[in-house]
Amino acid sequence: MSDIAIRVEGLGKQYRIGKVARYNTLRDQITEGITAPFRKLGSLLRGTESSSSDSELFWALHDVSFEVPRGSVLGVIGRNGAGKSTLLKVLSRITEPTVGRAEIHGRVGSLLEVGTGFHPELTGRDNIFLNGAILGMKKAEIARKFDEIVAFAEIEKFIDTAVKHYSSGMYMRLAFAVAAHLEPEILIVDEVLAVGDAAFQKKCLGKMDDVAKLGKTVLFVSHNMPAVLALCGSVLLLNNGKKQLHTSNVHAALGAYAGTSVRETWRNARSDDPKDLQISQVDISLSGEQPELILNVTVEFASFSQHKPCFVAFDIIDSTGAALMQALPIASAWIQPATASQQIRAEILLPPLIPGNYRLGVWIGPHFAETYDELQSVLEFSVETGPDTSRTFPHTRDHGAIVPRSRIVAHRCSNHELTFSTRS
């Protein structure tokens, strides 16, 4: 058996966008055949080329190549429109590629959209057996897994109800349970987990981890970067239908996806209506050194009316999008009512951080139930050195971004005489 579960070579998928082709009658087809030569001759005499359609060609995927070893978990990330869903539809054999090829070695279970592969008129019970049959499983195999699927989906009361009456959350829970439990050798999951609540998302991620530990192959598309970081051993980053990066360095891929490039100044370029109090400029700089590193922040505000007294909060976010901490200098940073420009300066004593790129968010309001202005991940800063460069075993991001200060306060060592014996 091959060690490669998926091999993609020069894959491309082309679509025609623009004017939608209409369905012609037999009379239209005959008329088109008779008049086409005359239109072509007319266009040649005018020196122009005729166009049979106002549409244009669009490459949703272009020259994508990669391999996925058997038993690995590959995260597929990229911005909206990058080609992620198109790639999964090709791998799931829902659509044919225009060029290139994709080799799939193993039975595929895919969950690309809520309710994919379900018949709305059939009950949940019937759809479980239908999906299992599509996957090539025998009735006895499906029956053996049936109770486990229903329990995981948490829809026992509605298992004999037609799925057209299900909510989107119920649809998704049953669809994921079927895809994950009917023993596919390759599990393909798109961003449908966003439909479920937090508890079920955690449950699904745990199940995908279990599937991977059983030696199955998982392709996971998500915009949830902490989930990608926790689950995936490698990442494929797509950009405008092309492969930008394919690496086992998940942190590097997430940093490339986030577009982290150190910027120290932000100026307001927003054209929306002015708010009571609006952030107009943010500047940051670093001073000191680990573990006494200080982030200096200067924020300028433009006041357009007599606002309430308010305060500023600063969010520190890592390159995966996970929030690390929030600084609330409330006592020293009250912004008083005024109709003029104001400025505050803050010093944030950072915790000992693993080297890497981090981002700053700024929030302002009179209390957390009311927001005057907010900037999410507005600026990036880079931490170059670790909290202790002399450490023999330096920390890595696999254990988090923050290195707490700690020391041993007691250490006892006793010598024990160990005796081993065997009994017949």
Tab-separated table of C-alpha atoms in Angstrom:
chain	number	residue	atom	x	y	z
A	1	MET	CA	0.000	0.000	0.000
A	2	SER	CA	1.268	3.459	-0.895
A	3	ASP	CA	2.381	5.775	1.906
A	4	ILE	CA	0.755	8.688	0.032
A	5	ALA	CA	-2.987	9.151	0.591
A	6	ILE	CA	-3.411	12.124	-1.769
A	7	ARG	CA	-1.168	13.225	-4.632
A	8	VAL	CA	-2.051	16.390	-6.573
A	9	GLU	CA	-0.058	17.358	-9.676
A	10	GLY	CA	-0.533	20.568	-11.664
A	11	LEU	CA	-4.188	20.795	-10.677
A	12	GLY	CA	-6.279	23.548	-12.250
A	13	LYS	CA	-9.984	24.303	-12.337
A	14	GLN	CA	-11.381	26.873	-14.751
A	15	TYR	CA	-14.831	28.425	-14.696
A	16	ARG	CA	-16.608	30.731	-17.092
A	17	ILE	CA	-18.015	33.795	-15.379
A	18	GLY	CA	-20.085	36.681	-16.670
A	19	LYS	CA	-23.006	36.149	-19.006
A	20	VAL	CA	-24.987	33.038	-18.134
A	21	ALA	CA	-25.674	30.753	-21.078
A	22	ARG	CA	-29.372	30.140	-21.777
A	23	TYR	CA	-30.887	26.850	-22.864
A	24	ASN	CA	-31.654	26.892	-26.601
A	25	THR	CA	-34.483	25.186	-28.424
A	26	LEU	CA	-33.929	23.122	-31.576
A	27	ARG	CA	-35.034	26.143	-33.660
A	28	ASP	CA	-32.422	28.319	-31.887
A	29	GLN	CA	-29.713	25.752	-32.627
A	30	ILE	CA	-30.613	25.605	-36.352
A	31	THR	CA	-30.719	29.412	-36.596
A	32	GLU	CA	-27.393	29.697	-34.827
A	33	GLY	CA	-25.775	27.212	-37.223
A	34	ILE	CA	-27.043	29.075	-40.299
A	35	THR	CA	-26.139	32.618	-39.163
A	36	ALA	CA	-22.794	31.902	-37.466
A	37	PRO	CA	-20.709	31.847	-40.721
A	38	PHE	CA	-22.174	35.195	-41.823
A	39	ARG	CA	-21.434	36.811	-38.439
A	40	LYS	CA	-17.893	35.455	-38.579
A	41	LEU	CA	-17.398	36.882	-42.114
A	42	GLY	CA	-18.749	40.270	-41.018
A	43	SER	CA	-16.377	40.435	-38.066
A	44	LEU	CA	-13.394	39.577	-40.295
A	45	LEU	CA	-14.343	42.356	-42.777
A	46	ARG	CA	-14.567	44.831	-39.882
A	47	GLY	CA	-11.235	43.637	-38.520
A	48	THR	CA	-12.702	42.531	-35.199
A	49	GLU	CA	-13.115	39.152	-33.610
A	50	SER	CA	-16.567	38.006	-32.729
A	51	SER	CA	-17.369	36.844	-29.240
A	52	SER	CA	-20.065	34.303	-28.667
A	53	SER	CA	-20.384	35.315	-25.061
A	54	ASP	CA	-19.816	38.230	-22.758
A	55	SER	CA	-18.305	35.845	-20.233
A	56	GLU	CA	-14.653	35.436	-19.279
A	57	LEU	CA	-12.558	32.568	-18.020
A	58	PHE	CA	-11.554	32.400	-14.373
A	59	TRP	CA	-9.050	30.027	-12.770
A	60	ALA	CA	-10.342	29.042	-9.335
A	61	LEU	CA	-7.275	26.765	-9.026
A	62	HIS	CA	-4.088	27.070	-11.034
A	63	ASP	CA	-1.048	24.746	-11.048
A	64	VAL	CA	-1.504	23.349	-7.536
A	65	SER	CA	0.717	20.421	-6.542
A	66	PHE	CA	1.225	18.714	-3.183
A	67	GLU	CA	1.232	15.341	-1.443
A	68	VAL	CA	-0.466	14.218	1.760
A	69	PRO	CA	1.115	11.235	3.543
A	70	ARG	CA	-1.229	8.570	4.851
A	71	GLY	CA	-2.268	9.166	8.467
A	72	SER	CA	-1.466	12.893	8.516
A	73	VAL	CA	-3.660	15.940	9.143
A	74	LEU	CA	-3.380	18.722	6.561
A	75	GLY	CA	-4.858	22.136	7.239
A	76	VAL	CA	-5.985	24.046	4.143
A	77	ILE	CA	-6.130	27.786	4.795
A	78	GLY	CA	-6.505	30.948	2.766
A	79	ARG	CA	-8.745	33.950	2.430
A	80	ASN	CA	-12.260	33.777	1.000
A	81	GLY	CA	-12.048	32.992	-2.722
A	82	ALA	CA	-8.576	31.468	-2.456
A	83	GLY	CA	-9.771	28.147	-3.936
A	84	LYS	CA	-10.087	26.005	-0.802
A	85	SER	CA	-13.623	24.734	-1.404
A	86	THR	CA	-12.915	24.171	-5.099
A	87	LEU	CA	-9.913	22.023	-4.183
A	88	LEU	CA	-11.969	19.910	-1.803
A	89	LYS	CA	-14.735	19.449	-4.380
A	90	VAL	CA	-12.156	18.156	-6.867
A	91	LEU	CA	-10.672	15.810	-4.259
A	92	SER	CA	-14.164	14.603	-3.312
A	93	ARG	CA	-14.885	13.910	-7.014
A	94	ILE	CA	-17.805	16.341	-7.024
A	95	THR	CA	-16.272	18.259	-9.917
A	96	GLU	CA	-13.633	17.376	-12.520
A	97	PRO	CA	-10.394	19.369	-12.820
A	98	THR	CA	-9.744	21.323	-16.017
A	99	VAL	CA	-6.061	20.368	-16.054
A	100	GLY	CA	-3.782	18.252	-13.916
A	101	ARG	CA	-4.739	15.266	-11.827
A	102	ALA	CA	-5.474	14.218	-8.274
A	103	GLU	CA	-4.803	10.679	-7.039
A	104	ILE	CA	-6.883	9.546	-4.058
A	105	HIS	CA	-5.799	6.318	-2.351
A	106	GLY	CA	-8.593	5.276	-0.026
A	107	ARG	CA	-12.269	5.673	0.742
A	108	VAL	CA	-13.251	9.341	1.135
A	109	GLY	CA	-15.763	10.753	3.593
A	110	SER	CA	-16.396	14.439	2.971
A	111	LEU	CA	-18.377	17.145	4.691
A	112	LEU	CA	-18.247	20.207	2.469
A	113	GLU	CA	-21.570	21.923	3.095
A	114	VAL	CA	-24.347	21.526	5.611
A	115	GLY	CA	-26.522	18.657	4.438
A	116	THR	CA	-24.286	17.562	1.569
A	117	GLY	CA	-25.351	14.092	0.450
A	118	PHE	CA	-28.580	14.122	2.459
A	119	HIS	CA	-31.999	13.637	0.898
A	120	PRO	CA	-34.388	16.120	2.563
A	121	GLU	CA	-37.420	13.819	2.322
A	122	LEU	CA	-35.675	10.909	4.064
A	123	THR	CA	-35.367	10.579	7.827
A	124	GLY	CA	-32.115	10.869	9.733
A	125	ARG	CA	-32.053	7.075	10.061
A	126	ASP	CA	-32.471	6.572	6.303
A	127	ASN	CA	-29.814	9.147	5.490
A	128	ILE	CA	-27.263	7.415	7.700
A	129	PHE	CA	-27.725	4.190	5.734
A	130	LEU	CA	-27.790	6.115	2.434
A	131	ASN	CA	-24.495	7.881	3.182
A	132	GLY	CA	-22.906	4.644	4.301
A	133	ALA	CA	-23.934	2.965	1.048
A	134	ILE	CA	-22.450	5.871	-0.929
A	135	LEU	CA	-19.188	5.336	0.951
A	136	GLY	CA	-19.276	1.698	-0.139
A	137	MET	CA	-20.061	0.204	3.255
A	138	LYS	CA	-22.231	-2.855	3.845
A	139	LYS	CA	-25.483	-2.605	5.765
A	140	ALA	CA	-24.051	-4.614	8.656
A	141	GLU	CA	-21.127	-2.186	9.005
A	142	ILE	CA	-23.472	0.808	9.109
A	143	ALA	CA	-25.751	-0.875	11.640
A	144	ARG	CA	-22.772	-1.563	13.886
A	145	LYS	CA	-21.931	2.169	13.974
A	146	PHE	CA	-25.535	3.437	14.002
A	147	ASP	CA	-26.025	3.964	17.754
A	148	GLU	CA	-22.643	5.659	18.092
A	149	ILE	CA	-23.473	8.079	15.239
A	150	VAL	CA	-26.857	9.024	16.709
A	151	ALA	CA	-25.392	9.540	20.182
A	152	PHE	CA	-22.602	11.743	18.829
A	153	ALA	CA	-25.054	13.875	16.822
A	154	GLU	CA	-27.349	14.246	19.866
A	155	ILE	CA	-30.539	13.868	17.802
A	156	GLU	CA	-32.034	10.686	19.288
A	157	LYS	CA	-35.530	12.206	19.509
A	158	PHE	CA	-35.527	13.262	15.865
A	159	ILE	CA	-33.776	10.325	14.182
A	160	ASP	CA	-37.036	9.213	12.496
A	161	THR	CA	-37.985	12.753	11.379
A	162	ALA	CA	-37.385	13.894	7.787
A	163	VAL	CA	-34.189	15.938	7.741
A	164	LYS	CA	-35.924	18.775	5.854
A	165	HIS	CA	-37.367	19.680	9.266
A	166	TYR	CA	-33.912	19.811	10.913
A	167	SER	CA	-32.253	23.071	11.881
A	168	SER	CA	-28.886	23.857	10.286
A	169	GLY	CA	-27.176	22.827	13.531
A	170	MET	CA	-28.935	19.454	13.594
A	171	TYR	CA	-28.105	18.933	9.909
A	172	MET	CA	-24.460	19.642	10.569
A	173	ARG	CA	-24.223	17.460	13.673
A	174	LEU	CA	-25.669	14.453	11.886
A	175	ALA	CA	-23.635	15.053	8.721
A	176	PHE	CA	-20.365	15.281	10.669
A	177	ALA	CA	-21.233	12.231	12.773
A	178	VAL	CA	-21.872	10.182	9.621
A	179	ALA	CA	-18.711	11.414	7.869
A	180	ALA	CA	-16.471	10.759	10.870
A	181	HIS	CA	-17.904	7.451	12.125
A	182	LEU	CA	-18.402	5.448	8.934
A	183	GLU	CA	-14.697	4.617	8.834
A	184	PRO	CA	-13.444	6.621	5.850
A	185	GLU	CA	-9.745	6.303	5.125
A	186	ILE	CA	-9.646	9.988	4.150
A	187	LEU	CA	-11.839	12.532	5.967
A	188	ILE	CA	-12.364	15.911	4.255
A	189	VAL	CA	-13.997	18.619	6.361
A	190	ASP	CA	-14.779	22.156	5.172
A	191	GLU	CA	-15.619	25.163	7.359
A	192	VAL	CA	-19.054	23.776	8.255
A	193	LEU	CA	-18.092	23.360	11.911
A	194	ALA	CA	-18.743	27.096	12.335
A	195	VAL	CA	-22.469	26.241	12.324
A	196	GLY	CA	-22.264	24.355	15.608
A	197	ASP	CA	-22.003	25.727	19.124
A	198	ALA	CA	-18.707	25.898	21.009
A	199	ALA	CA	-19.245	22.598	22.821
A	200	PHE	CA	-19.980	20.676	19.626
A	201	GLN	CA	-17.060	22.303	17.778
A	202	LYS	CA	-14.770	21.055	20.541
A	203	LYS	CA	-16.369	17.627	20.248
A	204	CYS	CA	-15.797	17.573	16.477
A	205	LEU	CA	-12.160	18.622	16.804
A	206	GLY	CA	-11.640	15.864	19.338
A	207	LYS	CA	-13.202	13.325	16.977
A	208	MET	CA	-10.985	14.430	14.077
A	209	ASP	CA	-7.975	14.058	16.354
A	210	ASP	CA	-9.139	10.538	17.234
A	211	VAL	CA	-9.589	9.722	13.525
A	212	ALA	CA	-6.034	10.907	12.821
A	213	LYS	CA	-4.628	8.809	15.689
A	214	LEU	CA	-6.220	5.745	14.087
A	215	GLY	CA	-3.992	6.294	11.052
A	216	LYS	CA	-6.617	7.976	8.885
A	217	THR	CA	-5.901	11.026	6.735
A	218	VAL	CA	-7.691	14.308	7.464
A	219	LEU	CA	-8.008	17.450	5.310
A	220	PHE	CA	-9.302	20.305	7.425
A	221	VAL	CA	-10.360	23.669	5.990
A	222	SER	CA	-10.902	26.381	8.585
A	223	HIS	CA	-10.480	30.056	9.382
A	224	ASN	CA	-10.080	29.084	13.040
A	225	MET	CA	-6.308	29.375	13.346
A	226	PRO	CA	-6.014	28.032	16.927
A	227	ALA	CA	-7.928	24.914	15.784
A	228	VAL	CA	-5.572	24.494	12.809
A	229	LEU	CA	-2.598	24.909	15.121
A	230	ALA	CA	-3.902	22.322	17.583
A	231	LEU	CA	-4.986	19.715	15.030
A	232	CYS	CA	-2.789	19.918	11.933
A	233	GLY	CA	0.717	18.602	11.370
A	234	SER	CA	1.145	20.516	8.097
A	235	VAL	CA	-0.584	23.378	6.302
A	236	LEU	CA	-1.380	24.215	2.681
A	237	LEU	CA	-1.825	27.971	2.158
A	238	LEU	CA	-3.742	28.981	-0.987
A	239	ASN	CA	-3.775	32.483	-2.420
A	240	ASN	CA	-5.849	33.463	-5.480
A	241	GLY	CA	-6.132	29.832	-6.537
A	242	LYS	CA	-2.383	29.148	-6.332
A	243	LYS	CA	-0.266	27.337	-3.772
A	244	GLN	CA	1.547	29.957	-1.717
A	245	LEU	CA	3.005	27.615	0.873
A	246	HIS	CA	2.959	23.937	1.853
A	247	THR	CA	4.928	23.267	4.993
A	248	SER	CA	5.064	21.256	8.198
A	249	ASN	CA	5.984	24.489	10.014
A	250	VAL	CA	2.423	25.345	11.019
A	251	HIS	CA	3.410	28.556	12.799
A	252	ALA	CA	5.176	29.878	9.701
A	253	ALA	CA	2.129	29.124	7.555
A	254	LEU	CA	-0.252	30.836	9.968
A	255	GLY	CA	2.053	33.845	10.110
A	256	ALA	CA	2.116	34.024	6.305
A	257	TYR	CA	-1.680	33.735	6.215
A	258	ALA	CA	-2.097	36.504	8.772
A	259	GLY	CA	0.255	38.668	6.725
A	260	THR	CA	2.262	39.648	9.764
A	261	SER	CA	4.671	42.385	8.805
A	262	VAL	CA	5.900	44.669	11.544
A	263	ARG	CA	4.238	48.084	11.373
A	264	GLU	CA	4.744	50.765	13.995
A	265	THR	CA	2.217	53.428	12.942
A	266	TRP	CA	-1.439	53.421	11.944
A	267	ARG	CA	-3.304	56.477	10.684
A	268	ASN	CA	-7.035	56.724	10.155
A	269	ALA	CA	-8.056	56.310	6.518
A	270	ARG	CA	-11.672	55.385	7.220
A	271	SER	CA	-14.339	57.275	5.321
A	272	ASP	CA	-17.306	56.340	7.489
A	273	ASP	CA	-19.305	58.877	9.447
A	274	PRO	CA	-17.378	60.306	12.409
A	275	LYS	CA	-18.221	58.816	15.770
A	276	ASP	CA	-18.483	60.619	19.113
A	277	LEU	CA	-14.862	59.734	19.709
A	278	GLN	CA	-12.689	58.155	17.020
A	279	ILE	CA	-9.156	56.775	17.052
A	280	SER	CA	-7.137	58.791	14.549
A	281	GLN	CA	-3.581	57.453	14.997
A	282	VAL	CA	-1.724	54.697	16.871
A	283	ASP	CA	2.054	54.451	17.319
A	284	ILE	CA	3.966	51.666	19.063
A	285	SER	CA	7.570	50.959	20.037
A	286	LEU	CA	9.403	48.469	22.233
A	287	SER	CA	11.821	49.314	25.024
A	288	GLY	CA	13.699	47.289	27.591
A	289	GLU	CA	14.478	43.630	27.109
A	290	GLN	CA	13.092	40.260	28.104
A	291	PRO	CA	11.685	39.615	30.621
A	292	GLU	CA	11.135	43.344	31.276
A	293	LEU	CA	9.977	44.185	27.752
A	294	ILE	CA	7.699	47.238	27.530
A	295	LEU	CA	5.297	48.035	24.695
A	296	ASN	CA	4.930	51.802	24.411
A	297	VAL	CA	1.636	52.849	22.831
A	298	THR	CA	0.566	56.340	21.809
A	299	VAL	CA	-3.061	56.808	20.784
A	300	GLU	CA	-4.537	59.994	19.326
A	301	PHE	CA	-8.292	60.619	19.339
A	302	ALA	CA	-10.537	62.995	17.456
A	303	SER	CA	-13.635	64.159	19.363
A	304	PHE	CA	-16.696	65.234	17.414
A	305	SER	CA	-19.145	65.724	20.281
A	306	GLN	CA	-19.378	65.903	24.044
A	307	HIS	CA	-18.869	62.224	24.800
A	308	LYS	CA	-18.974	60.457	28.144
A	309	PRO	CA	-15.785	59.897	30.127
A	310	CYS	CA	-14.246	56.695	28.752
A	311	PHE	CA	-11.164	54.495	28.894
A	312	VAL	CA	-8.896	52.494	26.601
A	313	ALA	CA	-8.202	48.760	26.493
A	314	PHE	CA	-5.334	47.108	24.616
A	315	ASP	CA	-5.435	43.512	23.317
A	316	ILE	CA	-2.272	41.514	22.648
A	317	ILE	CA	-2.812	38.759	20.049
A	318	ASP	CA	-0.379	36.179	18.702
A	319	SER	CA	0.197	35.320	15.040
A	320	THR	CA	-2.457	32.583	15.106
A	321	GLY	CA	-5.165	35.022	16.196
A	322	ALA	CA	-5.313	33.720	19.774
A	323	ALA	CA	-5.778	36.428	22.427
A	324	LEU	CA	-2.948	36.428	24.957
A	325	MET	CA	-3.919	39.251	27.304
A	326	GLN	CA	-5.762	42.562	27.666
A	327	ALA	CA	-4.266	45.633	29.325
A	328	LEU	CA	-6.709	47.965	31.068
A	329	PRO	CA	-4.963	51.137	32.285
A	330	ILE	CA	-8.305	52.502	33.531
A	331	ALA	CA	-7.164	54.533	36.500
A	332	SER	CA	-4.534	56.483	34.561
A	333	ALA	CA	-6.195	56.783	31.160
A	334	TRP	CA	-9.671	58.274	31.541
A	335	ILE	CA	-10.487	60.358	28.483
A	336	GLN	CA	-12.563	63.355	29.525
A	337	PRO	CA	-15.363	64.937	27.467
A	338	ALA	CA	-13.987	67.358	24.887
A	339	THR	CA	-14.451	68.434	21.293
A	340	ALA	CA	-10.788	68.493	20.371
A	341	SER	CA	-7.928	66.166	19.590
A	342	GLN	CA	-6.532	64.241	22.528
A	343	GLN	CA	-3.582	61.947	23.051
A	344	ILE	CA	-2.675	59.341	25.628
A	345	ARG	CA	0.463	57.327	26.137
A	346	ALA	CA	0.531	53.912	27.766
A	347	GLU	CA	3.280	51.545	28.854
A	348	ILE	CA	2.366	47.865	28.786
A	349	LEU	CA	4.715	45.542	30.648
A	350	LEU	CA	4.625	42.441	28.455
A	351	PRO	CA	4.835	38.936	29.892
A	352	PRO	CA	7.896	36.897	28.877
A	353	LEU	CA	7.135	35.979	25.259
A	354	ILE	CA	8.419	33.389	22.826
A	355	PRO	CA	10.138	35.129	19.849
A	356	GLY	CA	7.749	35.907	17.019
A	357	ASN	CA	5.232	38.413	15.712
A	358	TYR	CA	2.392	39.771	17.821
A	359	ARG	CA	-0.452	42.170	17.161
A	360	LEU	CA	-2.106	45.016	19.029
A	361	GLY	CA	-5.813	45.807	19.190
A	362	VAL	CA	-7.246	49.039	20.617
A	363	TRP	CA	-10.705	49.564	22.098
A	364	ILE	CA	-12.315	52.702	23.545
A	365	GLY	CA	-15.630	53.227	25.299
A	366	PRO	CA	-17.310	54.418	28.520
A	367	HIS	CA	-17.924	50.778	29.572
A	368	PHE	CA	-17.774	47.378	27.919
A	369	ALA	CA	-21.441	47.457	26.961
A	370	GLU	CA	-20.853	50.524	24.781
A	371	THR	CA	-18.082	50.969	22.221
A	372	TYR	CA	-16.996	54.285	20.738
A	373	ASP	CA	-14.282	52.877	18.483
A	374	GLU	CA	-12.348	49.644	18.037
A	375	LEU	CA	-9.371	48.546	15.959
A	376	GLN	CA	-8.674	44.823	15.782
A	377	SER	CA	-5.069	43.705	15.117
A	378	VAL	CA	-4.192	47.222	13.989
A	379	LEU	CA	-0.396	46.998	14.393
A	380	GLU	CA	2.245	44.278	14.600
A	381	PHE	CA	5.416	44.113	16.631
A	382	SER	CA	8.196	41.548	16.670
A	383	VAL	CA	9.885	39.947	19.670
A	384	GLU	CA	13.351	38.890	18.552
A	385	THR	CA	14.809	37.105	21.580
A	386	GLY	CA	13.419	34.751	24.184
A	387	PRO	CA	13.035	35.530	27.890
A	388	ASP	CA	16.197	33.581	28.692
A	389	THR	CA	18.622	33.075	25.801
A	390	SER	CA	20.965	30.998	27.985
A	391	ARG	CA	18.315	28.320	28.496
A	392	THR	CA	19.594	24.866	27.596
A	393	PHE	CA	16.163	23.701	26.475
A	394	PRO	CA	14.440	26.783	25.013
A	395	HIS	CA	10.669	26.957	24.870
A	396	THR	CA	8.857	26.485	21.580
A	397	ARG	CA	5.430	27.620	20.405
A	398	ASP	CA	4.158	24.074	20.774
A	399	HIS	CA	3.846	24.894	24.480
A	400	GLY	CA	2.307	28.345	24.087
A	401	ALA	CA	3.505	31.910	23.585
A	402	ILE	CA	4.055	32.969	27.212
A	403	VAL	CA	6.905	31.727	29.414
A	404	PRO	CA	5.910	32.315	33.051
A	405	ARG	CA	8.605	33.261	35.536
A	406	SER	CA	9.114	30.400	37.964
A	407	ARG	CA	11.691	29.072	40.363
A	408	ILE	CA	12.213	25.949	42.430
A	409	VAL	CA	11.535	26.660	46.094
A	410	ALA	CA	12.281	23.177	47.424
A	411	HIS	CA	14.208	20.154	46.202
A	412	ARG	CA	14.654	16.947	48.111
A	413	CYS	CA	16.432	13.842	46.913
A	414	SER	CA	16.390	10.524	48.751
A	415	ASN	CA	18.364	7.444	47.860
A	416	HIS	CA	16.304	4.293	47.613
A	417	GLU	CA	17.549	0.755	47.331
A	418	LEU	CA	15.588	-1.027	44.633
A	419	THR	CA	15.134	-4.789	44.818
A	420	PHE	CA	13.763	-6.878	41.969
A	421	SER	CA	12.557	-10.417	42.256
A	422	THR	CA	10.883	-12.977	40.015
A	423	ARG	CA	8.304	-15.520	40.931
A	424	SER	CA	7.718	-18.817	39.206
